[in-house]
Amino acid sequence: MDNSGSPAPSADAAVAHPTEGGEPEASGALVPVSGQKPAKSDRRGRRLPDGWTPARTAATLDLETGHDPAWLERELDRFRDHWAAQPGAKGRKSDWDATWRNWLRRADDYAPSRPRGGAREGPDWDRLMARAVAADTADARALDGGAA
């Protein structure tokens, strides 16, 4: 209920009902056209247009938050190249912006995991290199008869 004491409009109030002449009332509401199929090209989707850029919607911006602009540019280039190379029906989509949002979600899923805190994954390359240099130095001394 609003402050006027009248009940909130029902869900049906948002739909324009036809008048006696068959035309919808001029209420400003959109009237769905029943039985109309989308154009054949829309049902089959379309190829990614040359120079396509994703729409700057709240959903897209939310997915881009926290990513380096260079990373986003690389992902956009990868996205464009990937879909340009897809043959046939696989390369046609009905909503390229939704496809881009899914691409970003998957890019985060497939990104190499970053170690948290001070722990490092994998070998400590600095320590291994220092060990190799020390071993090479010891081998060189042994070959020279201990003179360094």
Tab-separated table of C-alpha atoms in Angstrom:
chain	number	residue	atom	x	y	z
A	1	MET	CA	0.000	0.000	0.000
A	2	ASP	CA	1.160	3.553	-0.658
A	3	ASN	CA	0.567	6.535	1.646
A	4	SER	CA	-2.750	7.417	-0.009
A	5	GLY	CA	-4.426	4.352	1.483
A	6	SER	CA	-5.262	2.826	-1.891
A	7	PRO	CA	-4.074	-0.706	-2.615
A	8	ALA	CA	-1.020	-1.273	-4.793
A	9	PRO	CA	-1.813	-1.898	-8.469
A	10	SER	CA	-2.088	-5.522	-9.460
A	11	ALA	CA	0.243	-7.201	-11.927
A	12	ASP	CA	-2.506	-6.902	-14.543
A	13	ALA	CA	-2.461	-3.106	-14.231
A	14	ALA	CA	0.904	-2.975	-16.023
A	15	VAL	CA	-0.534	-4.537	-19.179
A	16	ALA	CA	-2.485	-2.353	-21.561
A	17	HIS	CA	-5.859	-3.889	-22.326
A	18	PRO	CA	-7.422	-3.442	-25.742
A	19	THR	CA	-10.308	-1.005	-26.114
A	20	GLU	CA	-13.461	-1.811	-28.020
A	21	GLY	CA	-11.744	-0.882	-31.274
A	22	GLY	CA	-9.069	-3.533	-30.637
A	23	GLU	CA	-6.327	-0.955	-30.029
A	24	PRO	CA	-4.525	-0.871	-26.688
A	25	GLU	CA	-5.253	1.991	-24.366
A	26	ALA	CA	-2.734	4.799	-24.417
A	27	SER	CA	-1.407	4.041	-20.922
A	28	GLY	CA	2.244	3.991	-21.898
A	29	ALA	CA	2.546	0.300	-21.074
A	30	LEU	CA	4.104	-2.024	-23.585
A	31	VAL	CA	1.806	-4.565	-25.100
A	32	PRO	CA	3.358	-7.892	-26.083
A	33	VAL	CA	2.424	-9.010	-29.566
A	34	SER	CA	1.256	-12.567	-29.189
A	35	GLY	CA	1.993	-15.116	-31.865
A	36	GLN	CA	4.700	-13.027	-33.543
A	37	LYS	CA	7.901	-14.981	-34.060
A	38	PRO	CA	11.278	-13.282	-34.087
A	39	ALA	CA	12.878	-12.758	-37.478
A	40	LYS	CA	14.645	-15.858	-38.795
A	41	SER	CA	18.062	-14.190	-38.507
A	42	ASP	CA	17.358	-13.393	-34.835
A	43	ARG	CA	16.339	-16.982	-34.048
A	44	ARG	CA	19.521	-18.315	-35.631
A	45	GLY	CA	21.649	-15.622	-34.013
A	46	ARG	CA	24.243	-13.575	-35.823
A	47	ARG	CA	27.993	-13.471	-36.168
A	48	LEU	CA	29.994	-11.095	-34.015
A	49	PRO	CA	30.021	-7.753	-35.872
A	50	ASP	CA	33.409	-6.303	-36.829
A	51	GLY	CA	34.624	-3.892	-34.181
A	52	TRP	CA	32.016	-5.086	-31.662
A	53	THR	CA	32.403	-3.584	-28.187
A	54	PRO	CA	30.434	-4.764	-25.151
A	55	ALA	CA	27.701	-2.523	-23.781
A	56	ARG	CA	28.688	-0.671	-20.625
A	57	THR	CA	25.922	-2.021	-18.380
A	58	ALA	CA	25.982	-2.342	-14.604
A	59	ALA	CA	26.329	-6.126	-14.934
A	60	THR	CA	29.308	-5.827	-17.272
A	61	LEU	CA	30.997	-3.154	-15.180
A	62	ASP	CA	30.521	-5.300	-12.066
A	63	LEU	CA	32.317	-8.223	-13.742
A	64	GLU	CA	35.123	-5.936	-14.931
A	65	THR	CA	35.733	-4.450	-11.465
A	66	GLY	CA	39.078	-5.414	-10.016
A	67	HIS	CA	40.651	-6.287	-13.349
A	68	ASP	CA	43.528	-4.444	-14.922
A	69	PRO	CA	42.505	-2.547	-18.115
A	70	ALA	CA	45.287	-4.377	-20.018
A	71	TRP	CA	43.823	-7.718	-18.878
A	72	LEU	CA	40.352	-6.650	-20.045
A	73	GLU	CA	41.734	-5.583	-23.432
A	74	ARG	CA	43.529	-8.947	-23.836
A	75	GLU	CA	40.336	-10.810	-22.912
A	76	LEU	CA	38.313	-8.732	-25.383
A	77	ASP	CA	40.838	-9.497	-28.140
A	78	ARG	CA	40.739	-13.209	-27.240
A	79	PHE	CA	36.909	-13.089	-27.234
A	80	ARG	CA	36.734	-11.459	-30.663
A	81	ASP	CA	39.310	-13.843	-32.180
A	82	HIS	CA	37.649	-16.893	-30.648
A	83	TRP	CA	34.189	-16.107	-32.006
A	84	ALA	CA	35.465	-14.926	-35.383
A	85	ALA	CA	37.152	-18.325	-35.808
A	86	GLN	CA	34.055	-20.378	-34.891
A	87	PRO	CA	32.453	-21.922	-37.979
A	88	GLY	CA	28.758	-22.296	-38.702
A	89	ALA	CA	26.047	-22.145	-36.086
A	90	LYS	CA	28.531	-22.280	-33.217
A	91	GLY	CA	29.786	-18.824	-34.202
A	92	ARG	CA	26.313	-17.236	-34.125
A	93	LYS	CA	24.811	-15.832	-30.942
A	94	SER	CA	21.586	-13.992	-30.253
A	95	ASP	CA	23.051	-11.854	-27.429
A	96	TRP	CA	26.732	-10.974	-27.709
A	97	ASP	CA	26.706	-8.909	-24.507
A	98	ALA	CA	25.506	-11.933	-22.503
A	99	THR	CA	28.162	-14.063	-24.211
A	100	TRP	CA	30.811	-11.513	-23.160
A	101	ARG	CA	29.604	-11.561	-19.532
A	102	ASN	CA	29.840	-15.359	-19.505
A	103	TRP	CA	33.326	-15.119	-21.041
A	104	LEU	CA	34.447	-12.857	-18.182
A	105	ARG	CA	32.975	-15.205	-15.572
A	106	ARG	CA	34.822	-18.157	-17.087
A	107	ALA	CA	38.054	-16.173	-17.418
A	108	ASP	CA	37.983	-15.700	-13.648
A	109	ASP	CA	37.288	-19.427	-13.152
A	110	TYR	CA	40.196	-20.436	-15.393
A	111	ALA	CA	42.655	-17.823	-14.111
A	112	PRO	CA	45.652	-19.347	-12.367
A	113	SER	CA	45.087	-19.320	-8.647
A	114	ARG	CA	47.071	-16.710	-6.818
A	115	PRO	CA	48.642	-17.744	-3.555
A	116	ARG	CA	47.182	-16.073	-0.491
A	117	GLY	CA	49.318	-14.556	2.218
A	118	GLY	CA	53.047	-15.209	2.176
A	119	ALA	CA	52.895	-18.802	0.936
A	120	ARG	CA	54.122	-19.384	-2.600
A	121	GLU	CA	53.077	-22.258	-4.796
A	122	GLY	CA	55.611	-24.178	-6.802
A	123	PRO	CA	59.377	-24.062	-6.532
A	124	ASP	CA	61.244	-21.151	-4.992
A	125	TRP	CA	63.188	-20.220	-8.130
A	126	ASP	CA	65.467	-17.731	-6.349
A	127	ARG	CA	66.580	-20.349	-3.807
A	128	LEU	CA	67.079	-22.989	-6.507
A	129	MET	CA	69.150	-20.586	-8.624
A	130	ALA	CA	71.351	-19.671	-5.649
A	131	ARG	CA	71.866	-23.371	-4.940
A	132	ALA	CA	72.816	-24.025	-8.597
A	133	VAL	CA	75.296	-21.125	-8.624
A	134	ALA	CA	76.881	-22.403	-5.390
A	135	ALA	CA	77.157	-25.907	-6.871
A	136	ASP	CA	78.764	-24.534	-10.051
A	137	THR	CA	81.232	-22.529	-7.967
A	138	ALA	CA	82.117	-25.606	-5.896
A	139	ASP	CA	82.582	-27.687	-9.071
A	140	ALA	CA	84.837	-25.017	-10.580
A	141	ARG	CA	86.996	-24.955	-7.448
A	142	ALA	CA	87.308	-28.739	-7.454
A	143	LEU	CA	88.454	-28.689	-11.114
A	144	ASP	CA	91.019	-25.979	-10.377
A	145	GLY	CA	92.476	-28.040	-7.546
A	146	GLY	CA	90.958	-25.938	-4.813
A	147	ALA	CA	92.422	-22.643	-5.982
A	148	ALA	CA	89.918	-19.893	-6.416
